[in-house]
Coordinates of C-alpha atoms in Angstrom, one line a residue:
Chain M
M14 CA 77.4 140.8 130.6
T15 CA 79.0 140.7 134.0
G16 CA 80.9 143.5 135.8
F17 CA 83.8 144.5 138.0
Y18 CA 85.2 144.0 141.4
W19 CA 87.2 147.1 142.1
V20 CA 90.2 146.5 144.5
V21 CA 90.6 150.0 145.7
S22 CA 92.9 151.9 148.1
Y23 CA 94.7 155.1 148.6
P24 CA 98.3 154.4 147.4
K25 CA 100.5 152.5 149.8
S26 CA 97.7 151.0 151.8
G27 CA 98.1 147.3 151.0
N28 CA 96.5 147.0 147.6
T29 CA 99.3 145.0 146.0
W30 CA 99.4 142.7 149.0
L31 CA 95.6 142.0 148.9
R32 CA 95.7 141.4 145.1
L33 CA 98.6 138.9 145.4
A34 CA 96.6 137.1 148.2
L35 CA 93.5 137.0 146.0
R36 CA 95.5 135.8 143.1
A37 CA 97.0 133.1 145.2
L38 CA 93.4 132.1 146.1
L39 CA 92.1 132.2 142.5
H40 CA 95.2 130.7 140.8
P41 CA 97.0 128.6 143.4
D42 CA 99.3 127.1 140.7
R43 CA 100.7 130.5 139.9
G44 CA 101.6 131.5 143.4
A45 CA 105.3 130.9 143.8
G46 CA 107.1 132.4 140.8
P47 CA 108.3 135.9 140.2
L48 CA 105.9 138.5 141.5
D49 CA 103.8 140.1 138.8
A50 CA 101.4 142.6 140.2
T51 CA 99.6 143.0 136.9
G52 CA 99.0 139.3 136.4
F53 CA 95.8 139.7 138.5
A54 CA 93.6 142.8 138.7
P55 CA 95.4 145.1 136.3
D56 CA 95.1 148.8 136.9
A57 CA 91.7 150.2 135.9
S58 CA 93.5 153.3 134.6
Q59 CA 95.7 151.3 132.3
R60 CA 95.6 153.1 128.9
T61 CA 95.5 150.0 126.8
D62 CA 92.4 148.7 128.5
I63 CA 90.5 151.9 128.0
E64 CA 91.7 152.4 124.5
E65 CA 90.6 148.9 123.6
A66 CA 87.1 149.7 124.8
L67 CA 86.9 153.1 123.1
D68 CA 88.8 152.4 119.9
V69 CA 90.8 155.6 120.3
E70 CA 94.3 156.7 121.4
S71 CA 94.0 157.9 125.0
G72 CA 96.9 160.4 124.5
D73 CA 94.7 162.2 121.9
L74 CA 91.9 162.9 124.3
T75 CA 91.7 165.8 126.7
P76 CA 91.4 165.2 130.5
A77 CA 87.8 166.3 130.3
E78 CA 87.0 163.9 127.5
L79 CA 88.8 161.1 129.3
G80 CA 86.8 161.8 132.4
R81 CA 83.5 161.6 130.4
L82 CA 84.5 158.5 128.4
R83 CA 86.0 156.3 131.2
P84 CA 82.6 155.2 132.5
Q85 CA 81.6 154.3 129.0
A86 CA 84.8 152.3 128.6
Y87 CA 84.0 150.3 131.8
R88 CA 80.5 149.7 130.5
A89 CA 81.9 148.5 127.2
L90 CA 84.4 146.1 128.9
A91 CA 81.6 144.7 131.2
A92 CA 79.3 144.2 128.2
T93 CA 81.7 141.7 126.6
A94 CA 83.0 140.0 129.7
T95 CA 82.0 136.5 130.5
R96 CA 83.2 136.4 134.1
P97 CA 83.8 138.9 136.8
L98 CA 86.6 141.3 136.1
F99 CA 89.0 142.4 138.9
R100 CA 90.7 145.8 138.6
K101 CA 93.0 147.7 140.8
V102 CA 92.0 151.3 141.5
H103 CA 93.7 154.2 143.1
D104 CA 91.3 156.9 141.8
A105 CA 88.7 158.3 144.1
Q106 CA 85.2 157.5 143.1
S107 CA 84.2 160.8 141.5
G108 CA 81.4 162.2 139.5
T109 CA 81.7 162.7 135.7
A110 CA 79.4 164.3 133.1
D111 CA 78.4 160.7 132.4
G112 CA 77.7 159.6 136.0
P113 CA 80.1 158.1 138.6
L114 CA 83.6 157.3 137.2
F115 CA 83.1 153.7 138.2
P116 CA 79.5 153.0 137.2
P117 CA 77.4 151.3 139.8
E118 CA 75.5 149.3 137.2
V119 CA 78.6 147.4 136.2
T120 CA 80.0 147.1 139.7
L121 CA 79.7 143.7 141.3
G122 CA 81.5 144.9 144.4
T123 CA 84.3 147.0 145.9
L124 CA 87.1 145.8 148.1
Y125 CA 88.5 148.9 149.9
V126 CA 91.8 148.6 151.7
V127 CA 92.4 151.3 154.2
R128 CA 95.5 152.0 156.3
D129 CA 96.3 154.4 159.1
P130 CA 97.2 157.6 157.1
R131 CA 100.1 158.3 159.4
D132 CA 101.7 155.0 158.2
V133 CA 100.7 155.8 154.6
V134 CA 102.8 159.0 155.0
V135 CA 105.9 157.0 156.0
S136 CA 105.3 154.5 153.3
W137 CA 104.7 157.0 150.5
A138 CA 107.7 159.1 151.4
H139 CA 109.9 155.9 151.1
F140 CA 108.1 154.7 147.9
A141 CA 108.3 158.1 146.1
G142 CA 111.6 159.2 147.5
V143 CA 110.1 162.4 149.0
G144 CA 110.3 164.0 152.4
L145 CA 107.7 163.3 155.1
D146 CA 106.3 166.8 155.0
E147 CA 105.8 166.5 151.2
A148 CA 104.0 163.2 151.8
I149 CA 101.8 164.8 154.5
A150 CA 101.0 167.6 152.1
M151 CA 99.9 165.1 149.5
L152 CA 97.5 163.3 151.9
C153 CA 96.0 166.7 152.8
D154 CA 95.7 168.0 149.2
P155 CA 92.1 168.0 147.9
A156 CA 93.5 168.3 144.4
A157 CA 96.1 165.5 144.6
V158 CA 96.6 163.5 141.4
L159 CA 98.6 160.3 141.0
Q160 CA 100.6 160.1 137.8
A161 CA 103.7 158.6 136.4
P162 CA 106.7 160.8 137.4
A163 CA 108.8 162.3 134.7
G164 CA 111.1 159.7 133.3
R165 CA 108.7 156.8 133.8
P166 CA 106.4 155.5 131.0
A167 CA 102.9 156.9 131.3
L168 CA 101.1 153.6 130.8
T169 CA 98.3 154.6 133.1
L170 CA 96.1 157.7 133.0
P171 CA 96.4 160.3 135.7
Q172 CA 94.3 159.3 138.7
R173 CA 92.5 161.9 140.9
L174 CA 93.0 161.0 144.5
G175 CA 91.7 164.0 146.4
C176 CA 92.8 164.1 150.1
W177 CA 93.0 160.9 152.1
S178 CA 89.7 161.5 153.9
S179 CA 87.7 162.3 150.8
H180 CA 89.2 159.3 149.0
V181 CA 87.9 157.0 151.7
R182 CA 84.6 158.7 151.9
S183 CA 84.1 158.7 148.1
W184 CA 84.1 154.9 148.1
L185 CA 82.6 154.2 151.5
D186 CA 79.6 156.3 150.8
A187 CA 79.3 155.5 147.1
P188 CA 75.9 154.4 145.8
G189 CA 75.3 150.8 145.0
R190 CA 76.4 147.7 146.9
S191 CA 78.3 148.7 150.1
C192 CA 82.0 148.1 149.9
C193 CA 83.9 145.6 151.8
L194 CA 86.2 147.6 154.0
L195 CA 89.5 145.9 154.9
R196 CA 92.0 147.4 157.3
Y197 CA 95.7 146.9 156.6
E198 CA 96.3 146.5 160.3
D199 CA 93.8 143.7 160.5
M200 CA 95.4 142.1 157.4
L201 CA 98.6 142.0 159.4
A202 CA 97.1 140.7 162.6
D203 CA 94.9 138.0 161.1
P204 CA 95.4 137.6 157.3
A205 CA 93.4 134.5 157.1
A206 CA 90.3 136.1 158.6
V207 CA 90.6 139.2 156.3
L208 CA 91.2 137.1 153.2
R209 CA 88.2 134.8 154.0
R210 CA 86.0 137.9 154.3
A211 CA 87.2 139.3 151.0
A212 CA 86.8 136.0 149.2
L213 CA 83.2 135.6 150.6
Y214 CA 82.3 139.1 149.5
A215 CA 83.8 138.7 146.0
G216 CA 82.3 135.2 145.4
I217 CA 85.7 133.5 145.2
P218 CA 85.3 129.8 146.1
H219 CA 87.7 128.8 148.8
G220 CA 88.4 126.1 151.4
E221 CA 90.4 126.5 154.6
A222 CA 93.4 124.9 152.9
D223 CA 93.3 127.4 150.1
I224 CA 93.2 130.3 152.5
R225 CA 96.2 128.8 154.5
N226 CA 98.1 128.4 151.2
A227 CA 97.4 131.9 150.0
V228 CA 98.3 133.4 153.4
A229 CA 101.6 131.4 153.4
L230 CA 102.5 132.5 149.9
T231 CA 101.9 136.2 150.6
R232 CA 103.3 136.5 154.1
F233 CA 105.4 139.6 154.2
D234 CA 108.7 137.9 154.6
A235 CA 107.8 135.5 151.7
L236 CA 107.1 138.4 149.4
R237 CA 110.3 140.1 150.5
E238 CA 112.3 137.0 149.7
R239 CA 110.7 136.7 146.3
E240 CA 111.4 140.4 145.6
E241 CA 115.0 139.9 146.5
A242 CA 115.3 136.8 144.3
H243 CA 113.4 138.1 141.2
G244 CA 112.9 141.8 141.7
F245 CA 109.6 143.6 141.7
D246 CA 108.7 146.8 140.0
G247 CA 105.7 148.3 141.8
G248 CA 106.6 151.8 140.6
Q249 CA 108.8 152.6 143.6
S250 CA 111.6 155.1 143.2
G251 CA 115.0 153.7 142.1
G252 CA 117.0 151.4 144.3
V253 CA 114.5 150.9 147.1
P254 CA 112.5 147.7 147.8
F255 CA 108.8 147.7 147.2
F256 CA 108.1 145.3 150.2
R257 CA 109.8 147.3 152.9
S258 CA 108.7 146.6 156.5
G259 CA 105.1 145.4 156.5
R260 CA 104.5 146.7 159.9
A261 CA 102.0 148.9 161.5
G262 CA 102.6 151.9 163.7
Q263 CA 105.9 153.0 162.2
W264 CA 104.7 156.5 162.3
R265 CA 105.3 156.6 166.0
T266 CA 109.0 156.7 165.5
A267 CA 109.2 158.1 162.0
L268 CA 107.0 161.1 162.4
S269 CA 107.5 164.0 164.8
P270 CA 104.6 164.6 167.2
E271 CA 103.9 167.8 165.2
Q272 CA 103.8 165.9 161.9
A273 CA 101.5 163.1 163.4
G274 CA 99.3 165.9 164.9
R275 CA 99.0 167.5 161.5
V276 CA 97.6 164.3 159.9
W277 CA 95.3 163.7 162.9
D278 CA 94.0 167.3 162.8
V279 CA 93.0 167.2 159.1
H280 CA 91.7 163.6 159.0
R281 CA 90.4 163.1 162.6
E282 CA 86.8 162.6 161.5
M283 CA 87.5 159.8 158.9
M284 CA 90.2 158.2 161.0
T285 CA 87.8 157.9 163.9
R286 CA 85.2 156.5 161.7
I287 CA 87.6 153.7 160.6
G288 CA 88.8 153.1 164.1
Y289 CA 92.1 154.9 164.1
I290 CA 92.6 157.0 167.3
A291 CA 95.1 159.7 168.2
D292 CA 97.3 157.1 169.7
G293 CA 97.0 154.2 167.3
W294 CA 94.0 152.1 166.3
A295 CA 91.1 150.5 168.1
Chain H
M13 CA 71.7 151.3 105.1
P14 CA 73.5 154.6 105.6
T15 CA 74.0 156.7 102.5
L16 CA 77.1 158.8 102.0
S17 CA 75.9 162.3 101.7
R18 CA 77.8 165.0 99.9
P19 CA 77.8 168.7 100.8
A20 CA 75.7 171.0 98.8
P21 CA 77.4 172.4 95.7
G22 CA 79.3 175.6 96.5
L23 CA 80.1 174.5 100.1
L24 CA 82.9 172.2 99.0
P25 CA 86.2 173.8 99.6
S26 CA 89.0 173.4 97.1
T27 CA 90.2 169.9 97.1
D28 CA 93.6 169.0 98.6
D29 CA 95.6 166.5 96.5
R30 CA 97.7 164.5 98.9
M31 CA 99.6 161.3 99.4
L32 CA 99.2 158.7 102.2
C33 CA 100.7 155.2 102.1
G34 CA 101.1 155.7 98.3
W35 CA 97.4 156.4 97.9
R36 CA 96.2 159.5 96.1
V37 CA 94.0 161.4 98.6
A38 CA 91.4 163.9 97.4
S39 CA 90.3 165.8 100.5
A40 CA 87.8 168.6 101.1
L41 CA 89.5 168.9 104.5
R42 CA 92.9 170.5 104.3
L43 CA 95.5 167.9 105.3
P44 CA 98.8 169.8 105.7
D45 CA 100.4 166.8 107.5
L46 CA 100.4 164.8 104.3
L47 CA 102.8 165.3 101.4
P48 CA 101.4 166.7 98.2
W49 CA 100.6 164.2 95.6
T50 CA 103.4 163.9 93.0
G51 CA 102.4 160.7 91.3
D52 CA 100.5 159.9 88.1
G53 CA 97.1 161.2 87.0
R54 CA 95.2 158.3 88.5
A55 CA 91.7 158.8 90.1
P56 CA 91.9 159.3 93.8
D57 CA 92.3 156.1 95.9
L58 CA 90.7 157.8 98.9
V59 CA 88.1 160.6 98.8
I60 CA 87.5 162.7 101.9
D61 CA 84.3 164.8 101.9
L62 CA 82.8 167.2 104.3
G63 CA 79.1 166.6 105.0
P64 CA 76.5 165.5 107.4
V65 CA 77.0 162.2 109.2
P66 CA 73.9 160.6 110.8
D67 CA 73.8 160.5 114.6
R68 CA 73.4 156.7 114.4
L69 CA 73.8 154.1 111.8
D70 CA 70.6 152.0 111.1
D71 CA 70.7 148.7 113.0
P72 CA 74.5 148.7 113.7
V73 CA 75.9 145.2 114.4
I74 CA 78.5 146.8 116.6
D75 CA 77.4 149.7 118.8
H76 CA 80.3 150.9 120.9
A77 CA 80.9 154.1 122.9
L78 CA 82.5 155.9 119.9
L79 CA 82.2 153.4 117.1
Q80 CA 79.3 151.8 115.2
V81 CA 79.6 149.3 112.5
A82 CA 76.7 148.5 110.1
A83 CA 76.0 145.1 108.6
D84 CA 77.5 146.1 105.3
G85 CA 80.7 147.2 107.0
A86 CA 80.2 151.0 107.0
C87 CA 81.6 152.5 110.1
R88 CA 80.7 155.6 112.1
F89 CA 83.3 156.9 114.5
A90 CA 82.8 160.1 116.5
I91 CA 84.5 162.2 119.1
P92 CA 81.8 164.4 120.7
D93 CA 82.2 168.1 120.1
V94 CA 85.1 167.4 117.6
A95 CA 83.8 165.5 114.6
A96 CA 81.9 162.5 113.3
F97 CA 83.3 160.3 110.6
L98 CA 81.5 157.9 108.2
I99 CA 83.8 155.4 106.5
D100 CA 82.5 153.3 103.5
P101 CA 82.8 149.5 103.6
A102 CA 85.7 149.5 101.1
G103 CA 87.7 152.1 102.9
R104 CA 87.8 154.4 99.9
H105 CA 85.5 157.2 101.1
V106 CA 85.3 159.2 104.3
T107 CA 82.7 161.8 105.1
V108 CA 83.8 164.2 107.9
D109 CA 81.1 166.1 109.8
P110 CA 83.1 168.6 111.9
A111 CA 81.7 170.0 115.1
L112 CA 84.7 172.4 115.1
P113 CA 85.8 174.6 112.3
P114 CA 87.1 172.2 109.6
E115 CA 90.7 173.6 109.7
T116 CA 91.0 172.8 113.5
P117 CA 93.9 170.3 114.0
D118 CA 91.8 168.3 116.5
I119 CA 89.8 166.8 113.6
R120 CA 92.9 165.6 111.7
V121 CA 94.2 163.9 114.9
F122 CA 91.3 161.4 114.8
L123 CA 91.2 161.2 111.0
L124 CA 94.9 160.2 111.0
G125 CA 94.3 157.9 114.1
T126 CA 91.3 155.7 114.5
V127 CA 89.9 156.5 111.0
F128 CA 93.2 155.8 109.4
G129 CA 93.3 152.4 111.2
I130 CA 89.9 151.5 109.9
L131 CA 90.9 152.4 106.3
C132 CA 94.0 150.2 106.7
Y133 CA 92.0 147.2 108.0
R134 CA 89.4 147.7 105.2
R135 CA 92.2 147.7 102.6
G136 CA 93.7 144.5 103.8
L137 CA 96.7 146.2 105.3
L138 CA 98.1 145.6 108.8
P139 CA 98.5 148.7 110.9
L140 CA 100.9 148.3 113.8
H141 CA 100.9 150.5 116.9
A142 CA 104.4 151.6 116.0
S143 CA 106.6 154.4 114.9
C144 CA 108.9 153.5 112.0
V145 CA 112.3 154.6 110.8
R146 CA 114.7 153.6 108.0
V147 CA 117.9 151.8 109.0
G148 CA 120.1 150.9 106.1
D149 CA 117.9 149.5 103.3
G150 CA 114.9 148.7 105.3
A151 CA 112.2 149.8 107.7
V152 CA 112.4 149.3 111.4
A153 CA 109.2 149.4 113.5
L154 CA 109.2 150.5 117.1
A155 CA 106.0 149.1 118.5
G156 CA 104.4 149.3 121.9
P157 CA 101.5 150.5 124.1
S158 CA 100.5 154.1 124.4
G159 CA 102.7 156.0 126.7
I160 CA 105.8 153.8 126.3
G161 CA 107.7 156.4 124.3
K162 CA 107.6 155.2 120.7
S163 CA 107.5 158.8 119.2
T164 CA 110.4 159.9 121.5
L165 CA 112.5 157.0 120.4
A166 CA 111.7 157.6 116.7
A167 CA 112.5 161.3 117.1
A168 CA 115.9 160.4 118.6
L169 CA 116.6 158.1 115.7
V170 CA 115.6 160.8 113.2
R171 CA 118.0 163.2 114.9
Q172 CA 120.7 160.5 114.3
G173 CA 120.0 160.7 110.6
H174 CA 117.5 157.9 110.2
A175 CA 114.6 158.9 107.9
M176 CA 111.1 158.3 109.3
L177 CA 108.3 156.5 107.6
A178 CA 105.5 156.7 110.3
D179 CA 104.7 157.9 113.8
D180 CA 102.3 155.9 115.9
V181 CA 100.6 154.0 113.0
T182 CA 102.9 151.9 110.9
V183 CA 101.2 150.4 107.9
L184 CA 102.3 147.0 106.6
D185 CA 101.6 145.5 103.3
V186 CA 102.2 141.8 103.6
V187 CA 100.8 140.4 100.4
G188 CA 103.3 141.8 97.8
P189 CA 106.2 139.9 96.5
G190 CA 109.4 140.2 98.5
G191 CA 107.9 140.0 101.9
P192 CA 106.3 142.6 104.2
R193 CA 106.7 146.2 103.3
V194 CA 106.1 149.4 105.2
L195 CA 104.0 152.0 103.4
P196 CA 105.2 155.5 104.4
A197 CA 102.5 157.5 106.1
F198 CA 103.2 161.2 106.6
P199 CA 106.2 163.4 107.7
R200 CA 105.1 164.4 111.1
L201 CA 105.9 163.4 114.7
K202 CA 103.5 164.1 117.6
L203 CA 105.4 164.9 120.8
W204 CA 104.5 166.1 124.3
R205 CA 106.2 169.3 125.4
D206 CA 108.6 167.5 127.8
A207 CA 109.7 165.1 125.0
L208 CA 110.5 168.1 122.8
A209 CA 112.4 169.7 125.7
R210 CA 114.5 166.6 126.1
M211 CA 115.4 167.0 122.5
G212 CA 116.5 170.6 123.2
R213 CA 113.5 171.9 121.1
N214 CA 110.9 174.2 122.4
A215 CA 107.3 174.2 121.2
D216 CA 107.3 177.8 119.8
G217 CA 105.8 177.9 116.4
L218 CA 104.6 174.3 116.4
E219 CA 100.9 173.4 115.9
R220 CA 99.2 172.0 119.0
S221 CA 97.7 168.6 118.2
R222 CA 94.6 169.6 120.2
A223 CA 93.8 173.0 121.6
E224 CA 93.8 171.6 125.2
L225 CA 96.7 169.3 125.0
D226 CA 100.4 170.1 125.5
K227 CA 101.2 167.9 122.6
F228 CA 102.7 169.3 119.4
H229 CA 103.1 168.5 115.7
L230 CA 106.7 168.4 114.7
P231 CA 107.1 168.4 110.9
V232 CA 110.0 166.3 109.7
T233 CA 109.7 166.9 105.9
D234 CA 113.4 166.7 105.2
A235 CA 113.9 163.5 107.2
F236 CA 111.0 161.6 105.6
C237 CA 111.3 158.5 103.5
P238 CA 108.4 158.7 101.0
E239 CA 109.2 155.3 99.4
P240 CA 107.9 151.9 100.7
L241 CA 110.6 149.8 102.3
P242 CA 110.9 146.2 103.2
L243 CA 110.3 145.5 106.9
R244 CA 113.6 144.6 108.5
A245 CA 112.6 144.2 112.1
V246 CA 110.0 145.0 114.7
F247 CA 111.1 146.0 118.2
H248 CA 108.4 145.7 120.7
L249 CA 109.0 148.1 123.5
E250 CA 108.1 147.2 127.1
A251 CA 108.6 149.0 130.4
A252 CA 112.0 148.0 131.9
R253 CA 111.3 146.3 135.2
H254 CA 114.0 148.3 137.0
G255 CA 114.0 151.5 135.2
D256 CA 117.4 151.1 133.6
G257 CA 116.8 148.6 130.8
D258 CA 117.2 144.8 130.9
G259 CA 118.3 144.3 127.4
L260 CA 116.8 142.9 124.3
R261 CA 115.3 139.4 123.7
R262 CA 114.6 137.8 120.4
L263 CA 111.0 136.6 120.0
R264 CA 110.3 133.6 117.9
G265 CA 107.3 131.5 116.8
P266 CA 104.0 131.9 118.6
E267 CA 105.5 134.4 121.1
A268 CA 106.5 136.7 118.2
V269 CA 103.0 136.4 116.6
A270 CA 101.3 137.0 119.9
R271 CA 103.4 140.1 120.6
M272 CA 102.5 141.3 117.1
G273 CA 98.9 140.9 118.0
R274 CA 99.3 142.9 121.1
D275 CA 100.9 145.7 119.2
L276 CA 98.4 146.0 116.4
Y277 CA 97.0 149.5 116.1
R278 CA 93.5 149.3 117.7
G279 CA 93.4 145.5 117.5
G280 CA 89.9 145.6 118.9
L281 CA 88.8 147.4 115.7
M282 CA 90.1 144.4 113.7
M283 CA 87.9 142.1 115.7
R284 CA 84.9 144.4 115.5
L285 CA 85.3 144.6 111.7
G286 CA 85.3 140.8 111.6
L287 CA 88.8 140.6 110.1
T288 CA 90.7 138.5 112.7
G289 CA 90.8 135.5 110.4
R290 CA 92.4 137.5 107.7
A291 CA 94.9 139.3 109.9
L292 CA 96.4 136.3 111.5
P293 CA 98.3 135.1 108.5
A294 CA 99.5 138.7 108.0
M295 CA 100.8 138.8 111.6
V296 CA 102.7 135.5 111.0
T297 CA 104.2 137.0 107.8
A298 CA 105.1 140.2 109.7
A299 CA 106.7 138.3 112.6
G300 CA 109.0 136.7 110.0
A301 CA 110.8 140.0 109.2
R302 CA 114.4 139.5 108.0
D303 CA 116.1 140.7 111.1
G304 CA 113.6 139.4 113.5
T305 CA 111.2 140.6 116.1
W306 CA 112.5 141.7 119.5
A307 CA 111.3 142.6 122.9
V308 CA 113.1 145.7 124.2
A309 CA 113.1 146.5 127.9
H310 CA 112.9 150.2 127.4
G311 CA 114.4 152.1 130.3
H312 CA 113.2 155.5 131.2
G313 CA 115.9 156.4 133.6
P314 CA 118.9 158.5 132.6
G315 CA 120.6 157.1 129.5
G316 CA 117.7 154.7 128.9
L317 CA 116.9 156.1 125.5
D318 CA 120.5 155.8 124.4
R319 CA 120.7 152.2 125.7
S320 CA 117.6 151.2 123.7
I321 CA 118.9 152.9 120.5
A322 CA 122.3 151.2 120.9
G323 CA 120.6 147.8 121.5
I324 CA 118.3 148.2 118.5
L325 CA 121.1 149.3 116.1
D326 CA 123.3 146.4 117.3
R327 CA 120.7 143.9 116.2
L328 CA 120.6 145.4 112.6
P329 CA 123.7 144.2 110.7
T330 CA 124.8 146.6 108.1

């Protein structure tokens, strides 16, 4: 029996980027081809994974049953695993009738990527093809759920996000081993340092040359070039690139002062805790 | 060893005499999804009883969240607050212990899902995670993971006049002469409300598959093919990378067999029942269907369904 490393984030916060960098570290030989986000750390809410563990069709279960059975599925998967399992997660860590959704006893660790929510608003609006006000409403909605939009295959289960602050809190304050908190802005500023920290936490063997190689393969412009050459479906709305700008602080020009103020007012406490300030980040 | 208990005399409701994969099914649970038995006077091939099922099997060799398997091969499968099922090692006898009133459709959903899969594996048949329609003189399986749109695609083909043989679980008999055959299951599609709406059909008057789900049973009695048919082809559906479909690709050799393995119905069950060694040759046979096995980049954007249908029918010479 082993367990899971959860690679967690609110959507549009750098999860794909971190997973590609970790994959480049774990499998340096597979780094340069077409991008395949599911080649490493598949989605923890992927139906096939959960069905395999439960021997039942997920589409025949009610949301309440799925909520109760998902922790059991993760325990079953961990029970037969022979090495650490990496899974991408967008769900908030929530309580179920059978304990926490992601059971601490099969959790080896949690890598949590956080990004300034004002930039998340800009990125989500672009990704989902919605307006900025709609994106802000989602980040402030305690009942927000992520699910495949109509017209897309529903290969993953609906994922309860909650509002941005409660999402971060649910993982930062979860019982068990403290999570490794990684800031998107720090990943941009010093990717090697952040990747080194993530690798140390997750027990991934690495030398300095491996880190340099992984950083070079997953530099934003390199990812963009590979997306242009081979395409990349990260679930974005039609016709827009997944790897878009890879910059921080775009909200300053994209959001009106009123819109930025709305995000700050609702999420001030958690933003301050992470190190985001009214004017940027510290 | 668990014993198969029978309900006390007098509690047994009248027996339903039905047909599933050509088996004669005698069931104490009413099974309106299945066609009535019209065959000969043989003894039932499958008996479904109502009765108590123990909370646990003695010393299970497999002890999973919902499934236990005993050393002799008996299986216990249960959905809490819905029903528990006990399946004998030969796959000829099922005891259902309902937690809901026996006529509740929720119980049949799991009987005709996981339990059906176990029965197939136990009988040496290969269940594919696929819906299946007749095209010309043969059966065409539309396989793929949950949520990819198998039933919706099958429903669209049925509307174009292709009879259906199965929805979600397509049963292959690979040992008979003449190559792999599909055994027809039952004349019913299970569709979400939005899939019905895209077909211009509302859900009024349709049975909900489960009380709390917006998923409905659509009977297709007149468009059902009750005869086994040779397997012509298997189309493995995968999500199109760019939403609008990237075409079809023929799968050959090990890749075709591997894809067949991925699209088995509850392939983990097969492993837990210790049948992987027996199923591999069956997968090789199935992958050798006359008109091939194919990967279909199934688009979900506007027109995606029509593109997939056109691509599939193009690969099936008349």
